[in-house]
N, C-alpha and C. Protein backbone atom coordinates (compact mmCIF):
# COMPACT_ATOMS: atom_id res chain seq x y z
N UNK A 1 4.39 15.75 11.23
CA UNK A 1 3.65 16.90 10.85
C UNK A 1 2.32 16.98 11.55
N UNK A 2 1.42 17.69 10.91
CA UNK A 2 0.09 17.91 11.46
C UNK A 2 -0.67 16.61 11.61
N UNK A 3 -0.55 15.70 10.63
CA UNK A 3 -1.27 14.44 10.69
C UNK A 3 -0.84 13.62 11.91
N UNK A 4 0.46 13.61 12.20
CA UNK A 4 0.94 12.85 13.36
C UNK A 4 0.41 13.42 14.66
N UNK A 5 0.34 14.73 14.78
CA UNK A 5 -0.17 15.32 16.02
C UNK A 5 -1.66 15.03 16.17
N UNK A 6 -2.40 15.04 15.07
CA UNK A 6 -3.82 14.67 15.13
C UNK A 6 -3.97 13.21 15.55
N UNK A 7 -3.11 12.36 15.00
CA UNK A 7 -3.18 10.94 15.35
C UNK A 7 -2.86 10.73 16.83
N UNK A 8 -1.88 11.47 17.36
CA UNK A 8 -1.54 11.34 18.78
C UNK A 8 -2.71 11.79 19.66
N UNK A 9 -3.41 12.86 19.25
CA UNK A 9 -4.57 13.31 20.01
C UNK A 9 -5.68 12.26 19.96
N UNK A 10 -5.85 11.65 18.78
CA UNK A 10 -6.88 10.63 18.64
C UNK A 10 -6.58 9.42 19.53
N UNK A 11 -5.30 9.04 19.64
CA UNK A 11 -4.92 7.90 20.47
C UNK A 11 -5.33 8.12 21.92
N UNK A 12 -5.27 9.36 22.38
CA UNK A 12 -5.66 9.65 23.76
C UNK A 12 -7.17 9.47 23.94
N UNK A 13 -7.94 9.74 22.87
CA UNK A 13 -9.40 9.63 22.94
C UNK A 13 -9.84 8.18 22.78
N UNK A 14 -9.31 7.51 21.79
CA UNK A 14 -9.76 6.16 21.49
C UNK A 14 -8.58 5.31 21.03
N UNK A 15 -8.34 4.19 21.69
CA UNK A 15 -7.22 3.33 21.35
C UNK A 15 -7.61 2.19 20.42
N UNK A 16 -8.90 2.06 20.09
CA UNK A 16 -9.36 0.93 19.29
C UNK A 16 -9.50 1.21 17.80
N UNK A 17 -9.64 2.45 17.40
CA UNK A 17 -9.82 2.78 15.99
C UNK A 17 -8.58 3.54 15.51
N UNK A 18 -7.91 3.03 14.47
CA UNK A 18 -6.70 3.72 13.98
C UNK A 18 -7.01 5.13 13.50
N UNK A 19 -6.15 6.06 13.87
CA UNK A 19 -6.34 7.46 13.48
C UNK A 19 -6.33 7.63 11.97
N UNK A 20 -5.51 6.84 11.25
CA UNK A 20 -5.46 6.95 9.80
C UNK A 20 -6.82 6.61 9.18
N UNK A 21 -7.51 5.62 9.74
CA UNK A 21 -8.84 5.27 9.23
C UNK A 21 -9.82 6.43 9.41
N UNK A 22 -9.77 7.06 10.55
CA UNK A 22 -10.65 8.20 10.80
C UNK A 22 -10.31 9.35 9.85
N UNK A 23 -9.04 9.63 9.65
CA UNK A 23 -8.63 10.73 8.76
C UNK A 23 -9.09 10.47 7.33
N UNK A 24 -8.89 9.27 6.84
CA UNK A 24 -9.31 8.94 5.47
C UNK A 24 -10.83 9.06 5.35
N UNK A 25 -11.55 8.60 6.35
CA UNK A 25 -13.01 8.68 6.33
C UNK A 25 -13.48 10.13 6.32
N UNK A 26 -12.91 10.94 7.19
CA UNK A 26 -13.33 12.35 7.28
C UNK A 26 -13.04 13.09 5.98
N UNK A 27 -11.83 12.93 5.46
CA UNK A 27 -11.48 13.66 4.24
C UNK A 27 -12.24 13.14 3.02
N UNK A 28 -12.53 11.84 2.97
CA UNK A 28 -13.36 11.31 1.88
C UNK A 28 -14.75 11.90 1.94
N UNK A 29 -15.29 12.00 3.15
CA UNK A 29 -16.61 12.59 3.36
C UNK A 29 -16.61 14.06 2.93
N UNK A 30 -15.57 14.80 3.30
CA UNK A 30 -15.49 16.22 2.93
C UNK A 30 -15.40 16.40 1.41
N UNK A 31 -14.62 15.55 0.76
CA UNK A 31 -14.51 15.61 -0.70
C UNK A 31 -15.87 15.35 -1.33
N UNK A 32 -16.60 14.39 -0.81
CA UNK A 32 -17.91 14.05 -1.35
C UNK A 32 -18.93 15.17 -1.10
N UNK A 33 -18.98 15.68 0.13
CA UNK A 33 -19.96 16.72 0.50
C UNK A 33 -19.73 18.02 -0.26
N UNK A 34 -18.47 18.45 -0.33
CA UNK A 34 -18.16 19.73 -0.97
C UNK A 34 -17.86 19.59 -2.46
N UNK A 35 -18.03 18.38 -2.99
CA UNK A 35 -17.84 18.12 -4.42
C UNK A 35 -16.49 18.66 -4.90
N UNK A 36 -15.45 18.35 -4.13
CA UNK A 36 -14.11 18.82 -4.46
C UNK A 36 -13.55 18.06 -5.65
N UNK A 37 -12.80 18.75 -6.47
CA UNK A 37 -12.20 18.13 -7.64
C UNK A 37 -10.85 17.54 -7.25
N UNK A 38 -10.84 16.26 -6.99
CA UNK A 38 -9.60 15.58 -6.63
C UNK A 38 -9.33 14.48 -7.63
N UNK A 39 -8.06 14.17 -7.82
CA UNK A 39 -7.70 13.09 -8.73
C UNK A 39 -8.06 11.76 -8.08
N UNK A 40 -8.61 10.88 -8.88
CA UNK A 40 -8.97 9.55 -8.39
C UNK A 40 -8.28 8.49 -9.23
N UNK A 41 -8.23 7.30 -8.71
CA UNK A 41 -7.60 6.20 -9.43
C UNK A 41 -8.42 5.83 -10.65
N UNK A 42 -9.71 5.91 -10.55
CA UNK A 42 -10.58 5.56 -11.66
C UNK A 42 -11.69 4.66 -11.18
N UNK A 43 -12.41 4.12 -12.11
CA UNK A 43 -13.54 3.28 -11.75
C UNK A 43 -13.13 1.82 -11.72
N UNK A 44 -13.96 1.02 -11.13
CA UNK A 44 -13.73 -0.41 -11.09
C UNK A 44 -15.08 -1.10 -11.15
N UNK A 45 -15.05 -2.36 -11.49
CA UNK A 45 -16.27 -3.15 -11.56
C UNK A 45 -16.58 -3.66 -10.16
N UNK A 46 -17.69 -3.24 -9.58
CA UNK A 46 -18.02 -3.59 -8.21
C UNK A 46 -18.78 -4.90 -8.09
N UNK A 47 -18.87 -5.66 -9.16
CA UNK A 47 -19.55 -6.94 -9.07
C UNK A 47 -18.54 -8.02 -8.67
N UNK A 48 -19.05 -9.06 -8.02
CA UNK A 48 -18.18 -10.15 -7.63
C UNK A 48 -17.85 -11.01 -8.85
N UNK A 49 -16.62 -11.48 -8.96
CA UNK A 49 -16.24 -12.27 -10.14
C UNK A 49 -16.85 -13.67 -10.11
N UNK A 50 -16.99 -14.23 -11.28
CA UNK A 50 -17.49 -15.59 -11.44
C UNK A 50 -16.30 -16.45 -11.87
N UNK A 51 -16.18 -17.68 -11.32
CA UNK A 51 -15.04 -18.50 -11.72
C UNK A 51 -15.05 -18.77 -13.23
N UNK A 52 -13.86 -18.79 -13.81
CA UNK A 52 -13.72 -18.98 -15.25
C UNK A 52 -12.79 -20.17 -15.50
N UNK A 53 -13.35 -21.25 -16.02
CA UNK A 53 -12.56 -22.44 -16.30
C UNK A 53 -12.27 -22.58 -17.79
N UNK A 54 -12.72 -21.63 -18.60
CA UNK A 54 -12.55 -21.71 -20.05
C UNK A 54 -11.16 -21.29 -20.52
N UNK A 55 -10.36 -20.71 -19.64
CA UNK A 55 -9.11 -20.10 -20.07
C UNK A 55 -7.92 -21.06 -20.05
N UNK A 56 -8.15 -22.35 -19.91
CA UNK A 56 -7.02 -23.29 -19.87
C UNK A 56 -6.39 -23.43 -21.25
N UNK A 57 -5.17 -22.96 -21.34
CA UNK A 57 -4.39 -23.08 -22.56
C UNK A 57 -3.03 -23.62 -22.13
N UNK A 58 -2.76 -24.90 -22.42
CA UNK A 58 -1.54 -25.54 -21.93
C UNK A 58 -0.28 -24.83 -22.41
N UNK A 59 -0.31 -24.26 -23.61
CA UNK A 59 0.87 -23.52 -24.09
C UNK A 59 1.12 -22.28 -23.23
N UNK A 60 0.04 -21.59 -22.88
CA UNK A 60 0.17 -20.41 -22.03
C UNK A 60 0.63 -20.80 -20.63
N UNK A 61 0.12 -21.90 -20.13
CA UNK A 61 0.52 -22.37 -18.81
C UNK A 61 2.02 -22.67 -18.79
N UNK A 62 2.52 -23.35 -19.83
CA UNK A 62 3.96 -23.65 -19.92
C UNK A 62 4.77 -22.35 -19.96
N UNK A 63 4.28 -21.37 -20.70
CA UNK A 63 4.98 -20.10 -20.85
C UNK A 63 5.02 -19.31 -19.54
N UNK A 64 3.96 -19.42 -18.75
CA UNK A 64 3.87 -18.64 -17.52
C UNK A 64 4.38 -19.38 -16.29
N UNK A 65 4.80 -20.63 -16.44
CA UNK A 65 5.22 -21.42 -15.29
C UNK A 65 6.43 -20.81 -14.58
N UNK A 66 7.45 -20.40 -15.29
CA UNK A 66 8.64 -19.81 -14.67
C UNK A 66 8.33 -18.47 -13.98
N UNK A 67 7.63 -17.53 -14.67
CA UNK A 67 7.29 -16.28 -13.96
C UNK A 67 6.38 -16.53 -12.75
N UNK A 68 5.46 -17.48 -12.85
CA UNK A 68 4.58 -17.79 -11.72
C UNK A 68 5.38 -18.35 -10.55
N UNK A 69 6.37 -19.19 -10.87
CA UNK A 69 7.24 -19.73 -9.83
C UNK A 69 8.03 -18.63 -9.14
N UNK A 70 8.51 -17.67 -9.92
CA UNK A 70 9.24 -16.53 -9.34
C UNK A 70 8.34 -15.71 -8.42
N UNK A 71 7.10 -15.48 -8.87
CA UNK A 71 6.14 -14.73 -8.03
C UNK A 71 5.84 -15.49 -6.75
N UNK A 72 5.67 -16.81 -6.87
CA UNK A 72 5.38 -17.63 -5.68
C UNK A 72 6.54 -17.56 -4.69
N UNK A 73 7.77 -17.63 -5.20
CA UNK A 73 8.94 -17.55 -4.33
C UNK A 73 9.02 -16.18 -3.65
N UNK A 74 8.81 -15.13 -4.41
CA UNK A 74 8.83 -13.77 -3.85
C UNK A 74 7.73 -13.60 -2.80
N UNK A 75 6.53 -14.09 -3.11
CA UNK A 75 5.41 -13.98 -2.16
C UNK A 75 5.71 -14.76 -0.89
N UNK A 76 6.34 -15.92 -1.03
CA UNK A 76 6.69 -16.73 0.14
C UNK A 76 7.70 -16.01 1.02
N UNK A 77 8.71 -15.43 0.40
CA UNK A 77 9.73 -14.70 1.16
C UNK A 77 9.10 -13.51 1.88
N UNK A 78 8.22 -12.80 1.19
CA UNK A 78 7.57 -11.64 1.82
C UNK A 78 6.71 -12.07 3.00
N UNK A 79 5.95 -13.14 2.83
CA UNK A 79 5.08 -13.60 3.92
C UNK A 79 5.89 -14.08 5.12
N UNK A 80 6.95 -14.84 4.86
CA UNK A 80 7.79 -15.33 5.96
C UNK A 80 8.49 -14.17 6.66
N UNK A 81 8.94 -13.18 5.89
CA UNK A 81 9.58 -12.00 6.49
C UNK A 81 8.60 -11.23 7.37
N UNK A 82 7.39 -11.04 6.86
CA UNK A 82 6.36 -10.34 7.63
C UNK A 82 6.06 -11.10 8.92
N UNK A 83 5.92 -12.41 8.80
CA UNK A 83 5.62 -13.22 9.99
C UNK A 83 6.77 -13.19 10.98
N UNK A 84 8.00 -13.20 10.49
CA UNK A 84 9.16 -13.16 11.38
C UNK A 84 9.21 -11.85 12.16
N UNK A 85 8.91 -10.76 11.49
CA UNK A 85 8.89 -9.46 12.17
C UNK A 85 7.77 -9.43 13.21
N UNK A 86 6.60 -9.93 12.82
CA UNK A 86 5.47 -9.96 13.75
C UNK A 86 5.79 -10.86 14.94
N UNK A 87 6.49 -11.96 14.68
CA UNK A 87 6.88 -12.88 15.74
C UNK A 87 7.78 -12.19 16.76
N UNK A 88 8.72 -11.38 16.29
CA UNK A 88 9.62 -10.66 17.20
C UNK A 88 8.86 -9.63 18.03
N UNK A 89 7.91 -8.94 17.40
CA UNK A 89 7.19 -7.88 18.10
C UNK A 89 6.21 -8.45 19.11
N UNK A 90 5.48 -9.51 18.71
CA UNK A 90 4.42 -10.04 19.57
C UNK A 90 4.88 -11.15 20.50
N UNK A 91 6.08 -11.70 20.23
CA UNK A 91 6.62 -12.82 21.01
C UNK A 91 5.75 -14.08 20.86
N UNK A 92 5.04 -14.18 19.74
CA UNK A 92 4.21 -15.36 19.45
C UNK A 92 4.84 -16.12 18.29
N UNK A 93 4.79 -17.45 18.34
CA UNK A 93 5.33 -18.29 17.28
C UNK A 93 4.29 -18.44 16.16
N UNK A 94 4.77 -18.64 14.94
CA UNK A 94 3.88 -18.92 13.83
C UNK A 94 4.38 -20.17 13.12
N UNK A 95 3.48 -20.83 12.41
CA UNK A 95 3.80 -22.05 11.69
C UNK A 95 3.99 -21.71 10.22
N UNK A 96 5.24 -21.70 9.75
CA UNK A 96 5.52 -21.29 8.37
C UNK A 96 4.89 -22.24 7.35
N UNK A 97 4.84 -23.54 7.64
CA UNK A 97 4.21 -24.48 6.71
C UNK A 97 2.73 -24.17 6.55
N UNK A 98 2.06 -23.91 7.65
CA UNK A 98 0.64 -23.58 7.63
C UNK A 98 0.40 -22.28 6.86
N UNK A 99 1.25 -21.30 7.13
CA UNK A 99 1.14 -19.99 6.47
C UNK A 99 1.29 -20.12 4.95
N UNK A 100 2.32 -20.83 4.51
CA UNK A 100 2.58 -20.95 3.07
C UNK A 100 1.56 -21.86 2.39
N UNK A 101 1.09 -22.89 3.08
CA UNK A 101 0.05 -23.76 2.51
C UNK A 101 -1.23 -22.96 2.29
N UNK A 102 -1.61 -22.17 3.28
CA UNK A 102 -2.81 -21.33 3.15
C UNK A 102 -2.67 -20.31 2.03
N UNK A 103 -1.50 -19.73 1.92
CA UNK A 103 -1.25 -18.76 0.85
C UNK A 103 -1.33 -19.44 -0.52
N UNK A 104 -0.80 -20.64 -0.62
CA UNK A 104 -0.85 -21.38 -1.88
C UNK A 104 -2.28 -21.71 -2.28
N UNK A 105 -3.08 -22.18 -1.33
CA UNK A 105 -4.49 -22.48 -1.60
C UNK A 105 -5.22 -21.21 -2.05
N UNK A 106 -4.99 -20.10 -1.35
CA UNK A 106 -5.65 -18.84 -1.69
C UNK A 106 -5.27 -18.38 -3.10
N UNK A 107 -4.00 -18.43 -3.43
CA UNK A 107 -3.55 -17.97 -4.75
C UNK A 107 -4.03 -18.90 -5.86
N UNK A 108 -4.05 -20.19 -5.60
CA UNK A 108 -4.57 -21.13 -6.59
C UNK A 108 -6.05 -20.84 -6.86
N UNK A 109 -6.81 -20.62 -5.80
CA UNK A 109 -8.24 -20.32 -5.95
C UNK A 109 -8.44 -18.98 -6.66
N UNK A 110 -7.64 -17.98 -6.32
CA UNK A 110 -7.76 -16.66 -6.95
C UNK A 110 -7.55 -16.73 -8.47
N UNK A 111 -6.74 -17.67 -8.92
CA UNK A 111 -6.47 -17.76 -10.36
C UNK A 111 -7.72 -18.05 -11.17
N UNK A 112 -8.71 -18.67 -10.57
CA UNK A 112 -9.95 -18.97 -11.28
C UNK A 112 -10.92 -17.78 -11.29
N UNK A 113 -10.61 -16.75 -10.52
CA UNK A 113 -11.47 -15.57 -10.42
C UNK A 113 -10.78 -14.32 -10.96
N UNK A 114 -9.75 -14.50 -11.77
CA UNK A 114 -8.98 -13.39 -12.32
C UNK A 114 -8.38 -12.52 -11.23
N UNK A 115 -8.03 -13.15 -10.11
CA UNK A 115 -7.41 -12.44 -9.00
C UNK A 115 -5.92 -12.30 -9.22
N UNK A 116 -5.28 -11.52 -8.39
CA UNK A 116 -3.83 -11.37 -8.48
C UNK A 116 -3.21 -11.99 -7.23
N UNK A 117 -1.94 -12.36 -7.29
CA UNK A 117 -1.30 -13.06 -6.18
C UNK A 117 -1.38 -12.27 -4.87
N UNK A 118 -1.65 -12.98 -3.81
CA UNK A 118 -1.75 -12.37 -2.48
C UNK A 118 -0.60 -12.86 -1.62
N UNK A 119 -0.13 -12.00 -0.74
CA UNK A 119 0.95 -12.36 0.17
C UNK A 119 0.58 -11.91 1.57
N UNK A 120 1.43 -12.28 2.51
CA UNK A 120 1.29 -11.72 3.85
C UNK A 120 1.53 -10.23 3.75
N UNK A 121 0.66 -9.45 4.32
CA UNK A 121 0.74 -8.00 4.17
C UNK A 121 1.35 -7.39 5.43
N UNK A 122 2.49 -6.73 5.24
CA UNK A 122 3.11 -6.09 6.40
C UNK A 122 2.23 -4.98 6.95
N UNK A 123 1.57 -4.23 6.06
CA UNK A 123 0.75 -3.11 6.54
C UNK A 123 -0.43 -3.62 7.37
N UNK A 124 -1.07 -4.72 6.92
CA UNK A 124 -2.18 -5.27 7.70
C UNK A 124 -1.67 -5.88 9.00
N UNK A 125 -0.53 -6.54 8.93
CA UNK A 125 0.04 -7.14 10.14
C UNK A 125 0.38 -6.04 11.14
N UNK A 126 1.01 -4.97 10.66
CA UNK A 126 1.35 -3.85 11.54
C UNK A 126 0.09 -3.22 12.13
N UNK A 127 -0.95 -3.08 11.31
CA UNK A 127 -2.21 -2.51 11.81
C UNK A 127 -2.81 -3.41 12.88
N UNK A 128 -2.75 -4.73 12.67
CA UNK A 128 -3.27 -5.66 13.67
C UNK A 128 -2.48 -5.59 14.97
N UNK A 129 -1.17 -5.51 14.86
CA UNK A 129 -0.33 -5.42 16.05
C UNK A 129 -0.60 -4.11 16.79
N UNK A 130 -0.67 -3.04 16.02
CA UNK A 130 -0.87 -1.72 16.62
C UNK A 130 -2.23 -1.59 17.29
N UNK A 131 -3.26 -2.22 16.70
CA UNK A 131 -4.60 -2.16 17.29
C UNK A 131 -4.83 -3.27 18.31
N UNK A 132 -3.78 -4.04 18.59
CA UNK A 132 -3.81 -5.10 19.59
C UNK A 132 -4.82 -6.20 19.27
N UNK A 133 -4.93 -6.52 17.99
CA UNK A 133 -5.81 -7.62 17.58
C UNK A 133 -5.28 -8.91 18.17
N UNK A 134 -6.18 -9.72 18.71
CA UNK A 134 -5.76 -10.95 19.38
C UNK A 134 -6.12 -12.21 18.60
N UNK A 135 -7.04 -12.11 17.65
CA UNK A 135 -7.48 -13.31 16.91
C UNK A 135 -7.41 -13.05 15.41
N UNK A 136 -7.62 -14.12 14.66
CA UNK A 136 -7.64 -14.02 13.20
C UNK A 136 -8.91 -13.30 12.71
N UNK A 137 -9.85 -13.08 13.59
CA UNK A 137 -11.07 -12.38 13.21
C UNK A 137 -10.75 -10.97 12.72
N UNK A 138 -9.64 -10.42 13.13
CA UNK A 138 -9.25 -9.07 12.68
C UNK A 138 -9.15 -9.04 11.16
N UNK A 139 -8.60 -10.09 10.55
CA UNK A 139 -8.51 -10.14 9.08
C UNK A 139 -9.89 -10.24 8.45
N UNK A 140 -10.78 -10.99 9.08
CA UNK A 140 -12.15 -11.09 8.58
C UNK A 140 -12.81 -9.71 8.65
N UNK A 141 -12.61 -9.02 9.76
CA UNK A 141 -13.18 -7.69 9.93
C UNK A 141 -12.64 -6.73 8.87
N UNK A 142 -11.33 -6.79 8.60
CA UNK A 142 -10.73 -5.93 7.58
C UNK A 142 -11.33 -6.24 6.21
N UNK A 143 -11.51 -7.51 5.89
CA UNK A 143 -12.07 -7.90 4.59
C UNK A 143 -13.51 -7.44 4.45
N UNK A 144 -14.30 -7.59 5.50
CA UNK A 144 -15.70 -7.15 5.47
C UNK A 144 -15.76 -5.64 5.32
N UNK A 145 -14.85 -4.93 5.98
CA UNK A 145 -14.80 -3.47 5.87
C UNK A 145 -14.50 -3.05 4.42
N UNK A 146 -13.54 -3.72 3.79
CA UNK A 146 -13.20 -3.41 2.39
C UNK A 146 -14.39 -3.72 1.49
N UNK A 147 -15.07 -4.84 1.72
CA UNK A 147 -16.25 -5.18 0.93
C UNK A 147 -17.34 -4.12 1.11
N UNK A 148 -17.53 -3.66 2.35
CA UNK A 148 -18.50 -2.61 2.62
C UNK A 148 -18.16 -1.33 1.85
N UNK A 149 -16.88 -0.96 1.85
CA UNK A 149 -16.45 0.24 1.12
C UNK A 149 -16.74 0.09 -0.37
N UNK A 150 -16.47 -1.10 -0.91
CA UNK A 150 -16.75 -1.35 -2.33
C UNK A 150 -18.24 -1.22 -2.62
N UNK A 151 -19.07 -1.77 -1.74
CA UNK A 151 -20.52 -1.70 -1.94
C UNK A 151 -21.04 -0.27 -1.82
N UNK A 152 -20.50 0.48 -0.84
CA UNK A 152 -20.91 1.88 -0.68
C UNK A 152 -20.48 2.68 -1.90
N UNK A 153 -19.29 2.42 -2.40
CA UNK A 153 -18.82 3.12 -3.59
C UNK A 153 -19.73 2.84 -4.79
N UNK A 154 -20.26 1.63 -4.85
CA UNK A 154 -21.17 1.30 -5.94
C UNK A 154 -22.48 2.08 -5.81
N UNK A 155 -22.90 2.36 -4.57
CA UNK A 155 -24.12 3.13 -4.35
C UNK A 155 -23.91 4.62 -4.59
N UNK A 156 -22.67 5.10 -4.36
CA UNK A 156 -22.33 6.51 -4.55
C UNK A 156 -21.16 6.59 -5.53
N UNK A 157 -21.39 6.41 -6.81
CA UNK A 157 -20.28 6.40 -7.77
C UNK A 157 -19.56 7.74 -7.82
N UNK A 158 -18.31 7.65 -8.26
CA UNK A 158 -17.51 8.86 -8.41
C UNK A 158 -18.08 9.74 -9.51
N UNK A 159 -17.81 11.05 -9.41
CA UNK A 159 -18.30 11.98 -10.42
C UNK A 159 -17.76 11.61 -11.80
N UNK A 160 -18.53 11.89 -12.82
CA UNK A 160 -18.07 11.70 -14.18
C UNK A 160 -18.27 10.28 -14.69
N UNK A 161 -18.89 9.41 -13.90
CA UNK A 161 -19.11 8.04 -14.36
C UNK A 161 -20.53 7.89 -14.85
């Protein structure tokens, strides 16, 4: 449709910034400037979480062990699948043990901050491949960009809050 043709025109102008990012930025700016009434997801707490070690309840841990194991297995399959697809596209090898170990450490740490399970993200991987990212710094850049958006949102709260 129209969005694809705009994206194709943008690719001719600049190959380093994804067209979808520009479109979201422009339309978000227009909604803000013209005070358009659009549906939003809602508000969120823009403060950084503090680790919580008070929630250890061995009975709850026993009860959640099987569902947590299922989530871990599903997350592992998703990450390995994403990496396998990326491996075929980029012709680069990846270390599945390293990938899953890092994911396990991240998810274990997130549990102390009321975080939710994280997996290898196909959308981020595809964005990195499409933008020709060559190093892991691309993920750092994406994370800093998301943090910046959260901080800006805190400075310019949504209407009605």
